[in-house]
Amino acid sequence: MECHVFTNPQQGSTDKDLVTTAMIAEDCGLAGFFRSDHYRAVGDIAGLLPGSSDAWVTLGALAGETRYIRLGTLVTAATFRYPGPLAITVAQVDQMSGGRVDFGFGVGWYEPEHRAYGIPFPDLGERFDRFEEQLAVITGLWETAEGETFTYQGRYYQLIDSPALPKPVQSPRPPIIIGGHGPKKTPRLAAQYADEYNFDFPALEEIPPQTARLDAACEKIDRDPSTLRRSAILLLACGRDDAEVTRRSDAGANPSYRSCMLKHGLVGSPGQVVDRIGLFAEAGVSRVYLQTPQQYDVDHWEFFADQVLPQLT
């Protein structure tokens, strides 16, 4: 089971928090550092300081501060950027990191941040249509052979004789992560474009029916379903004793967040957390993205890496 750190910087963090956490993740032997892509805090804390940061600026900076861990987004919003410039940005960070980028990509969902910064927010149907075209454009640009040009004529995006540069280090492209709960479009797009499908904060019982839909979508296009990795974002509160677990599960958590964590997350002693992760592994999950209530709790990550991680490898 691969274990990665997952953070939500829009809920309150500094650049120092992000750099320190990424470096701790690398020093502890965790596999990667991932962050959300939001331009405003989610919920009723829009004034939380210091404010949101840009995901790809962060990852570009971390590319130079780290050496081994994977770096990525869960997930970049298609509404935020044109596909051509986004392909350039991700390819550049992949170059800066020596080929360590995973590209999480989604339709965009949080309307208040769009209103706050003047970003158009079409209805869901149009967002999915644009998302599908963006996937075609971005993968087309990355996979165009050097010295050749890329042309695309879609409803929303038209590219003519693009040089399709720069190229990412990873060939033919960085791994693409798609997630969500949709029963039809999401599995179809994941089967066609993704290397990984992500379940965000899932209940165990949610995984099998969506897995069946993913498998069917892969088989429909003659793709081996085993080539589509399954992952999950999970909340973590692990400690030496009940008091430490309670302290960590309470820290920084609003009631609904804590309820979700206790019901669906990884809460308890190292042994209990290992057993819980085992249930997700049995459901087909091979990579987890872990978020703690106090996101930048270095002691928590060090304890997890020392007491839990060795039991998962």
mmCIF file of N, CA, C and O in Angstrom, residues 127-209:
data_model
loop_
_atom_site.group_PDB
_atom_site.id
_atom_site.type_symbol
_atom_site.label_atom_id
_atom_site.label_comp_id
_atom_site.label_asym_id
_atom_site.label_seq_id
_atom_site.Cartn_x
_atom_site.Cartn_y
_atom_site.Cartn_z
ATOM 1 N N ARG A 127 -19.681 21.697 -17.841
ATOM 2 C CA ARG A 127 -18.379 21.467 -17.202
ATOM 3 C C ARG A 127 -17.823 20.097 -17.591
ATOM 4 O O ARG A 127 -16.617 19.956 -17.849
ATOM 5 N N PHE A 128 -18.687 19.087 -17.638
ATOM 6 C CA PHE A 128 -18.217 17.761 -18.053
ATOM 7 C C PHE A 128 -17.795 17.757 -19.520
ATOM 8 O O PHE A 128 -16.791 17.130 -19.887
ATOM 9 N N ASP A 129 -18.546 18.444 -20.370
ATOM 10 C CA ASP A 129 -18.178 18.498 -21.788
ATOM 11 C C ASP A 129 -16.831 19.185 -21.973
ATOM 12 O O ASP A 129 -15.989 18.737 -22.772
ATOM 13 N N ARG A 130 -16.633 20.286 -21.265
ATOM 14 C CA ARG A 130 -15.345 20.980 -21.338
ATOM 15 C C ARG A 130 -14.218 20.103 -20.780
ATOM 16 O O ARG A 130 -13.113 20.067 -21.332
ATOM 17 N N PHE A 131 -14.500 19.428 -19.682
ATOM 18 C CA PHE A 131 -13.510 18.544 -19.058
ATOM 19 C C PHE A 131 -13.052 17.464 -20.034
ATOM 20 O O PHE A 131 -11.849 17.194 -20.172
ATOM 21 N N GLU A 132 -13.992 16.870 -20.737
ATOM 22 C CA GLU A 132 -13.631 15.827 -21.702
ATOM 23 C C GLU A 132 -12.769 16.395 -22.825
ATOM 24 O O GLU A 132 -11.778 15.766 -23.230
ATOM 25 N N GLU A 133 -13.098 17.574 -23.307
ATOM 26 C CA GLU A 133 -12.263 18.189 -24.338
ATOM 27 C C GLU A 133 -10.880 18.530 -23.785
ATOM 28 O O GLU A 133 -9.867 18.378 -24.483
ATOM 29 N N GLN A 134 -10.837 19.006 -22.554
ATOM 30 C CA GLN A 134 -9.533 19.332 -21.958
ATOM 31 C C GLN A 134 -8.659 18.088 -21.848
ATOM 32 O O GLN A 134 -7.451 18.145 -22.108
ATOM 33 N N LEU A 135 -9.243 16.978 -21.453
ATOM 34 C CA LEU A 135 -8.471 15.740 -21.388
ATOM 35 C C LEU A 135 -7.914 15.374 -22.756
ATOM 36 O O LEU A 135 -6.746 14.969 -22.882
ATOM 37 N N ALA A 136 -8.734 15.522 -23.786
ATOM 38 C CA ALA A 136 -8.266 15.210 -25.140
ATOM 39 C C ALA A 136 -7.133 16.147 -25.555
ATOM 40 O O ALA A 136 -6.139 15.715 -26.170
ATOM 41 N N VAL A 137 -7.265 17.425 -25.233
ATOM 42 C CA VAL A 137 -6.243 18.399 -25.617
ATOM 43 C C VAL A 137 -4.945 18.155 -24.868
ATOM 44 O O VAL A 137 -3.850 18.107 -25.465
ATOM 45 N N ILE A 138 -5.028 18.008 -23.550
ATOM 46 C CA ILE A 138 -3.816 17.875 -22.740
ATOM 47 C C ILE A 138 -3.055 16.603 -23.093
ATOM 48 O O ILE A 138 -1.835 16.630 -23.309
ATOM 49 N N THR A 139 -3.755 15.474 -23.172
ATOM 50 C CA THR A 139 -3.058 14.240 -23.538
ATOM 51 C C THR A 139 -2.562 14.297 -24.972
ATOM 52 O O THR A 139 -1.479 13.786 -25.285
ATOM 53 N N GLY A 140 -3.312 14.935 -25.846
ATOM 54 C CA GLY A 140 -2.866 15.069 -27.229
ATOM 55 C C GLY A 140 -1.590 15.876 -27.352
ATOM 56 O O GLY A 140 -0.677 15.522 -28.113
ATOM 57 N N LEU A 141 -1.503 16.968 -26.612
ATOM 58 C CA LEU A 141 -0.290 17.789 -26.621
ATOM 59 C C LEU A 141 0.905 17.011 -26.093
ATOM 60 O O LEU A 141 1.998 17.034 -26.673
ATOM 61 N N TRP A 142 0.728 16.322 -24.974
ATOM 62 C CA TRP A 142 1.846 15.587 -24.372
ATOM 63 C C TRP A 142 2.308 14.426 -25.246
ATOM 64 O O TRP A 142 3.498 14.115 -25.295
ATOM 65 N N GLU A 143 1.375 13.794 -25.935
ATOM 66 C CA GLU A 143 1.712 12.581 -26.668
ATOM 67 C C GLU A 143 2.090 12.835 -28.125
ATOM 68 O O GLU A 143 2.469 11.902 -28.841
ATOM 69 N N THR A 144 2.017 14.084 -28.573
ATOM 70 C CA THR A 144 2.464 14.421 -29.925
ATOM 71 C C THR A 144 3.987 14.287 -30.014
ATOM 72 O O THR A 144 4.716 14.776 -29.136
ATOM 73 N N ALA A 145 4.462 13.633 -31.022
ATOM 74 C CA ALA A 145 5.903 13.416 -31.171
ATOM 75 C C ALA A 145 6.632 14.746 -31.339
ATOM 76 O O ALA A 145 6.109 15.694 -31.948
ATOM 77 N N GLU A 146 7.829 14.826 -30.800
ATOM 78 C CA GLU A 146 8.640 16.022 -30.961
ATOM 79 C C GLU A 146 8.884 16.276 -32.448
ATOM 80 O O GLU A 146 9.156 15.358 -33.220
ATOM 81 N N GLY A 147 8.787 17.526 -32.839
ATOM 82 C CA GLY A 147 8.949 17.904 -34.233
ATOM 83 C C GLY A 147 7.656 17.904 -35.016
ATOM 84 O O GLY A 147 7.619 18.395 -36.142
ATOM 85 N N GLU A 148 6.580 17.369 -34.404
ATOM 86 C CA GLU A 148 5.270 17.390 -35.037
ATOM 87 C C GLU A 148 4.380 18.409 -34.338
ATOM 88 O O GLU A 148 4.699 18.900 -33.252
ATOM 89 N N THR A 149 3.269 18.755 -34.973
ATOM 90 C CA THR A 149 2.345 19.724 -34.390
ATOM 91 C C THR A 149 1.024 19.044 -34.053
ATOM 92 O O THR A 149 0.709 17.955 -34.542
ATOM 93 N N PHE A 150 0.255 19.726 -33.202
ATOM 94 C CA PHE A 150 -1.017 19.181 -32.727
ATOM 95 C C PHE A 150 -2.139 20.143 -33.078
ATOM 96 O O PHE A 150 -2.056 21.343 -32.800
ATOM 97 N N THR A 151 -3.184 19.615 -33.690
ATOM 98 C CA THR A 151 -4.373 20.399 -34.029
ATOM 99 C C THR A 151 -5.598 19.716 -33.437
ATOM 100 O O THR A 151 -5.705 18.482 -33.467
ATOM 101 N N TYR A 152 -6.492 20.531 -32.897
ATOM 102 C CA TYR A 152 -7.705 19.980 -32.281
ATOM 103 C C TYR A 152 -8.865 20.922 -32.560
ATOM 104 O O TYR A 152 -8.753 22.138 -32.360
ATOM 105 N N GLN A 153 -9.957 20.373 -33.011
ATOM 106 C CA GLN A 153 -11.155 21.160 -33.267
ATOM 107 C C GLN A 153 -12.305 20.614 -32.427
ATOM 108 O O GLN A 153 -12.889 19.584 -32.750
ATOM 109 N N GLY A 154 -12.594 21.280 -31.334
ATOM 110 C CA GLY A 154 -13.684 20.875 -30.474
ATOM 111 C C GLY A 154 -14.744 21.956 -30.402
ATOM 112 O O GLY A 154 -14.620 23.024 -31.016
ATOM 113 N N ARG A 155 -15.761 21.701 -29.635
ATOM 114 C CA ARG A 155 -16.822 22.696 -29.452
ATOM 115 C C ARG A 155 -16.325 23.894 -28.654
ATOM 116 O O ARG A 155 -16.661 25.041 -28.937
ATOM 117 N N TYR A 156 -15.492 23.624 -27.647
ATOM 118 C CA TYR A 156 -15.063 24.686 -26.737
ATOM 119 C C TYR A 156 -13.613 25.106 -26.946
ATOM 120 O O TYR A 156 -13.243 26.238 -26.628
ATOM 121 N N TYR A 157 -12.797 24.214 -27.469
ATOM 122 C CA TYR A 157 -11.368 24.506 -27.620
ATOM 123 C C TYR A 157 -10.912 24.148 -29.027
ATOM 124 O O TYR A 157 -11.262 23.091 -29.552
ATOM 125 N N GLN A 158 -10.147 25.050 -29.620
ATOM 126 C CA GLN A 158 -9.585 24.824 -30.942
ATOM 127 C C GLN A 158 -8.096 25.170 -30.892
ATOM 128 O O GLN A 158 -7.722 26.264 -30.471
ATOM 129 N N LEU A 159 -7.263 24.230 -31.271
ATOM 130 C CA LEU A 159 -5.820 24.447 -31.341
ATOM 131 C C LEU A 159 -5.381 24.184 -32.772
ATOM 132 O O LEU A 159 -5.786 23.190 -33.389
ATOM 133 N N ILE A 160 -4.540 25.070 -33.314
ATOM 134 C CA ILE A 160 -4.084 24.942 -34.687
ATOM 135 C C ILE A 160 -2.563 24.936 -34.714
ATOM 136 O O ILE A 160 -1.913 25.887 -34.266
ATOM 137 N N ASP A 161 -2.000 23.840 -35.194
ATOM 138 C CA ASP A 161 -0.550 23.707 -35.382
ATOM 139 C C ASP A 161 0.225 24.072 -34.115
ATOM 140 O O ASP A 161 1.223 24.799 -34.153
ATOM 141 N N SER A 162 -0.213 23.550 -32.977
ATOM 142 C CA SER A 162 0.537 23.772 -31.735
ATOM 143 C C SER A 162 1.856 23.014 -31.790
ATOM 144 O O SER A 162 1.893 21.848 -32.208
ATOM 145 N N PRO A 163 2.952 23.631 -31.341
ATOM 146 C CA PRO A 163 4.222 22.896 -31.281
ATOM 147 C C PRO A 163 4.208 21.789 -30.239
ATOM 148 O O PRO A 163 5.109 20.954 -30.217
ATOM 149 N N ALA A 164 3.178 21.802 -29.365
ATOM 150 C CA ALA A 164 3.019 20.746 -28.353
ATOM 151 C C ALA A 164 4.263 20.627 -27.481
ATOM 152 O O ALA A 164 4.750 19.528 -27.197
ATOM 153 N N LEU A 165 4.741 21.749 -27.043
ATOM 154 C CA LEU A 165 5.917 21.816 -26.175
ATOM 155 C C LEU A 165 5.594 22.712 -24.971
ATOM 156 O O LEU A 165 4.735 23.586 -25.065
ATOM 157 N N PRO A 166 6.269 22.473 -23.848
ATOM 158 C CA PRO A 166 7.320 21.492 -23.579
ATOM 159 C C PRO A 166 6.748 20.094 -23.325
ATOM 160 O O PRO A 166 5.557 19.950 -23.077
ATOM 161 N N LYS A 167 7.625 19.110 -23.371
ATOM 162 C CA LYS A 167 7.229 17.747 -23.082
ATOM 163 C C LYS A 167 7.518 17.415 -21.615
ATOM 164 O O LYS A 167 8.533 17.837 -21.051
ATOM 165 N N PRO A 168 6.633 16.647 -20.977
ATOM 166 C CA PRO A 168 6.960 16.153 -19.645
ATOM 167 C C PRO A 168 8.100 15.146 -19.706
ATOM 168 O O PRO A 168 8.384 14.578 -20.768
ATOM 169 N N VAL A 169 8.746 14.930 -18.574
ATOM 170 C CA VAL A 169 9.796 13.919 -18.508
ATOM 171 C C VAL A 169 9.207 12.531 -18.649
ATOM 172 O O VAL A 169 9.745 11.672 -19.355
ATOM 173 N N GLN A 170 8.088 12.296 -17.971
ATOM 174 C CA GLN A 170 7.461 10.987 -18.019
ATOM 175 C C GLN A 170 6.840 10.767 -19.403
ATOM 176 O O GLN A 170 6.178 11.649 -19.945
ATOM 177 N N SER A 171 7.064 9.593 -19.938
ATOM 178 C CA SER A 171 6.601 9.296 -21.289
ATOM 179 C C SER A 171 5.619 8.135 -21.250
ATOM 180 O O SER A 171 5.869 7.123 -20.569
ATOM 181 N N PRO A 172 4.496 8.252 -21.942
ATOM 182 C CA PRO A 172 4.126 9.347 -22.841
ATOM 183 C C PRO A 172 3.586 10.578 -22.137
ATOM 184 O O PRO A 172 3.427 11.615 -22.750
ATOM 185 N N ARG A 173 3.347 10.456 -20.810
ATOM 186 C CA ARG A 173 2.796 11.588 -20.070
ATOM 187 C C ARG A 173 2.803 11.260 -18.584
ATOM 188 O O ARG A 173 2.928 10.086 -18.198
ATOM 189 N N PRO A 174 2.627 12.263 -17.724
ATOM 190 C CA PRO A 174 2.452 11.991 -16.301
ATOM 191 C C PRO A 174 1.173 11.193 -16.060
ATOM 192 O O PRO A 174 0.206 11.313 -16.814
ATOM 193 N N PRO A 175 1.150 10.371 -15.007
ATOM 194 C CA PRO A 175 -0.081 9.648 -14.674
ATOM 195 C C PRO A 175 -1.231 10.612 -14.410
ATOM 196 O O PRO A 175 -1.056 11.653 -13.771
ATOM 197 N N ILE A 176 -2.403 10.275 -14.904
ATOM 198 C CA ILE A 176 -3.602 11.088 -14.727
ATOM 199 C C ILE A 176 -4.510 10.408 -13.705
ATOM 200 O O ILE A 176 -4.776 9.201 -13.803
ATOM 201 N N ILE A 177 -4.989 11.196 -12.748
ATOM 202 C CA ILE A 177 -5.899 10.705 -11.713
ATOM 203 C C ILE A 177 -7.255 11.364 -11.923
ATOM 204 O O ILE A 177 -7.349 12.593 -12.001
ATOM 205 N N ILE A 178 -8.295 10.564 -12.015
ATOM 206 C CA ILE A 178 -9.661 11.051 -12.106
ATOM 207 C C ILE A 178 -10.464 10.398 -10.983
ATOM 208 O O ILE A 178 -10.261 9.215 -10.675
ATOM 209 N N GLY A 179 -11.346 11.157 -10.359
ATOM 210 C CA GLY A 179 -12.174 10.604 -9.302
ATOM 211 C C GLY A 179 -13.585 11.143 -9.377
ATOM 212 O O GLY A 179 -13.955 11.852 -10.310
ATOM 213 N N GLY A 180 -14.382 10.810 -8.373
ATOM 214 C CA GLY A 180 -15.753 11.284 -8.325
ATOM 215 C C GLY A 180 -16.721 10.162 -8.045
ATOM 216 O O GLY A 180 -16.338 9.010 -7.822
ATOM 217 N N HIS A 181 -18.004 10.505 -8.089
ATOM 218 C CA HIS A 181 -19.038 9.535 -7.732
ATOM 219 C C HIS A 181 -20.008 9.247 -8.869
ATOM 220 O O HIS A 181 -20.929 8.457 -8.710
ATOM 221 N N GLY A 182 -19.812 9.903 -10.015
ATOM 222 C CA GLY A 182 -20.754 9.736 -11.121
ATOM 223 C C GLY A 182 -20.801 8.309 -11.624
ATOM 224 O O GLY A 182 -19.759 7.651 -11.742
ATOM 225 N N PRO A 183 -21.983 7.807 -11.969
ATOM 226 C CA PRO A 183 -22.112 6.407 -12.390
ATOM 227 C C PRO A 183 -21.824 6.145 -13.855
ATOM 228 O O PRO A 183 -21.627 4.994 -14.246
ATOM 229 N N LYS A 184 -21.815 7.170 -14.706
ATOM 230 C CA LYS A 184 -21.681 6.934 -16.142
ATOM 231 C C LYS A 184 -20.488 7.678 -16.747
ATOM 232 O O LYS A 184 -19.530 7.072 -17.210
ATOM 233 N N LYS A 185 -20.554 9.023 -16.767
ATOM 234 C CA LYS A 185 -19.511 9.800 -17.436
ATOM 235 C C LYS A 185 -18.151 9.610 -16.778
ATOM 236 O O LYS A 185 -17.130 9.451 -17.467
ATOM 237 N N THR A 186 -18.120 9.638 -15.452
ATOM 238 C CA THR A 186 -16.835 9.547 -14.757
ATOM 239 C C THR A 186 -16.140 8.214 -15.024
ATOM 240 O O THR A 186 -14.945 8.199 -15.370
ATOM 241 N N PRO A 187 -16.807 7.068 -14.878
ATOM 242 C CA PRO A 187 -16.134 5.814 -15.233
ATOM 243 C C PRO A 187 -15.679 5.764 -16.690
ATOM 244 O O PRO A 187 -14.602 5.240 -16.995
ATOM 245 N N ARG A 188 -16.503 6.293 -17.597
ATOM 246 C CA ARG A 188 -16.128 6.272 -19.012
ATOM 247 C C ARG A 188 -14.859 7.073 -19.256
ATOM 248 O O ARG A 188 -13.940 6.617 -19.963
ATOM 249 N N LEU A 189 -14.792 8.293 -18.680
ATOM 250 C CA LEU A 189 -13.615 9.128 -18.879
ATOM 251 C C LEU A 189 -12.391 8.542 -18.179
ATOM 252 O O LEU A 189 -11.271 8.634 -18.686
ATOM 253 N N ALA A 190 -12.598 7.953 -17.008
ATOM 254 C CA ALA A 190 -11.478 7.323 -16.310
ATOM 255 C C ALA A 190 -10.923 6.163 -17.123
ATOM 256 O O ALA A 190 -9.701 5.999 -17.250
ATOM 257 N N ALA A 191 -11.805 5.356 -17.685
ATOM 258 C CA ALA A 191 -11.347 4.228 -18.496
ATOM 259 C C ALA A 191 -10.567 4.702 -19.716
ATOM 260 O O ALA A 191 -9.575 4.082 -20.119
ATOM 261 N N GLN A 192 -10.987 5.804 -20.299
ATOM 262 C CA GLN A 192 -10.356 6.284 -21.523
ATOM 263 C C GLN A 192 -9.051 7.016 -21.264
ATOM 264 O O GLN A 192 -8.089 6.871 -22.032
ATOM 265 N N TYR A 193 -8.989 7.795 -20.156
ATOM 266 C CA TYR A 193 -7.846 8.698 -19.991
ATOM 267 C C TYR A 193 -7.004 8.470 -18.740
ATOM 268 O O TYR A 193 -5.838 8.889 -18.705
ATOM 269 N N ALA A 194 -7.552 7.867 -17.707
ATOM 270 C CA ALA A 194 -6.875 7.872 -16.409
ATOM 271 C C ALA A 194 -5.941 6.678 -16.223
ATOM 272 O O ALA A 194 -6.137 5.605 -16.805
ATOM 273 N N ASP A 195 -4.945 6.889 -15.388
ATOM 274 C CA ASP A 195 -4.090 5.815 -14.899
ATOM 275 C C ASP A 195 -4.509 5.388 -13.498
ATOM 276 O O ASP A 195 -4.103 4.326 -13.025
ATOM 277 N N GLU A 196 -5.301 6.248 -12.843
ATOM 278 C CA GLU A 196 -5.727 5.982 -11.469
ATOM 279 C C GLU A 196 -7.112 6.565 -11.248
ATOM 280 O O GLU A 196 -7.423 7.658 -11.739
ATOM 281 N N TYR A 197 -7.937 5.827 -10.511
ATOM 282 C CA TYR A 197 -9.253 6.320 -10.113
ATOM 283 C C TYR A 197 -9.257 6.516 -8.606
ATOM 284 O O TYR A 197 -8.879 5.613 -7.852
ATOM 285 N N ASN A 198 -9.715 7.696 -8.180
ATOM 286 C CA ASN A 198 -9.648 8.039 -6.760
ATOM 287 C C ASN A 198 -11.031 8.123 -6.128
ATOM 288 O O ASN A 198 -11.924 8.797 -6.646
ATOM 289 N N PHE A 199 -11.181 7.453 -4.981
ATOM 290 C CA PHE A 199 -12.363 7.577 -4.134
ATOM 291 C C PHE A 199 -12.046 8.585 -3.033
ATOM 292 O O PHE A 199 -11.100 8.386 -2.267
ATOM 293 N N ASP A 200 -12.817 9.666 -2.945
ATOM 294 C CA ASP A 200 -12.524 10.671 -1.932
ATOM 295 C C ASP A 200 -13.369 10.430 -0.685
ATOM 296 O O ASP A 200 -14.585 10.456 -0.719
ATOM 297 N N PHE A 201 -12.677 10.152 0.429
ATOM 298 C CA PHE A 201 -13.296 9.908 1.735
ATOM 299 C C PHE A 201 -14.435 8.884 1.632
ATOM 300 O O PHE A 201 -15.558 9.140 2.064
ATOM 301 N N PRO A 202 -14.176 7.699 1.059
ATOM 302 C CA PRO A 202 -15.274 6.760 0.800
ATOM 303 C C PRO A 202 -15.626 5.922 2.022
ATOM 304 O O PRO A 202 -14.790 5.632 2.891
ATOM 305 N N ALA A 203 -16.885 5.521 2.094
ATOM 306 C CA ALA A 203 -17.265 4.396 2.933
ATOM 307 C C ALA A 203 -16.888 3.127 2.176
ATOM 308 O O ALA A 203 -16.942 3.089 0.945
ATOM 309 N N LEU A 204 -16.506 2.095 2.903
ATOM 310 C CA LEU A 204 -16.073 0.865 2.243
ATOM 311 C C LEU A 204 -17.136 0.319 1.295
ATOM 312 O O LEU A 204 -16.828 -0.189 0.210
ATOM 313 N N GLU A 205 -18.408 0.459 1.696
ATOM 314 C CA GLU A 205 -19.467 -0.119 0.873
ATOM 315 C C GLU A 205 -19.688 0.647 -0.428
ATOM 316 O O GLU A 205 -20.363 0.151 -1.340
ATOM 317 N N GLU A 206 -19.121 1.858 -0.558
ATOM 318 C CA GLU A 206 -19.255 2.617 -1.795
ATOM 319 C C GLU A 206 -18.323 2.116 -2.889
ATOM 320 O O GLU A 206 -18.544 2.375 -4.077
ATOM 321 N N ILE A 207 -17.266 1.408 -2.495
ATOM 322 C CA ILE A 207 -16.220 1.073 -3.451
ATOM 323 C C ILE A 207 -16.631 -0.027 -4.432
ATOM 324 O O ILE A 207 -16.427 0.127 -5.648
ATOM 325 N N PRO A 208 -17.212 -1.152 -3.985
ATOM 326 C CA PRO A 208 -17.513 -2.231 -4.955
ATOM 327 C C PRO A 208 -18.424 -1.835 -6.111
ATOM 328 O O PRO A 208 -18.122 -2.185 -7.267
ATOM 329 N N PRO A 209 -19.549 -1.116 -5.889
ATOM 330 C CA PRO A 209 -20.396 -0.803 -7.055
ATOM 331 C C PRO A 209 -19.716 0.116 -8.061
ATOM 332 O O PRO A 209 -19.881 -0.069 -9.273
#
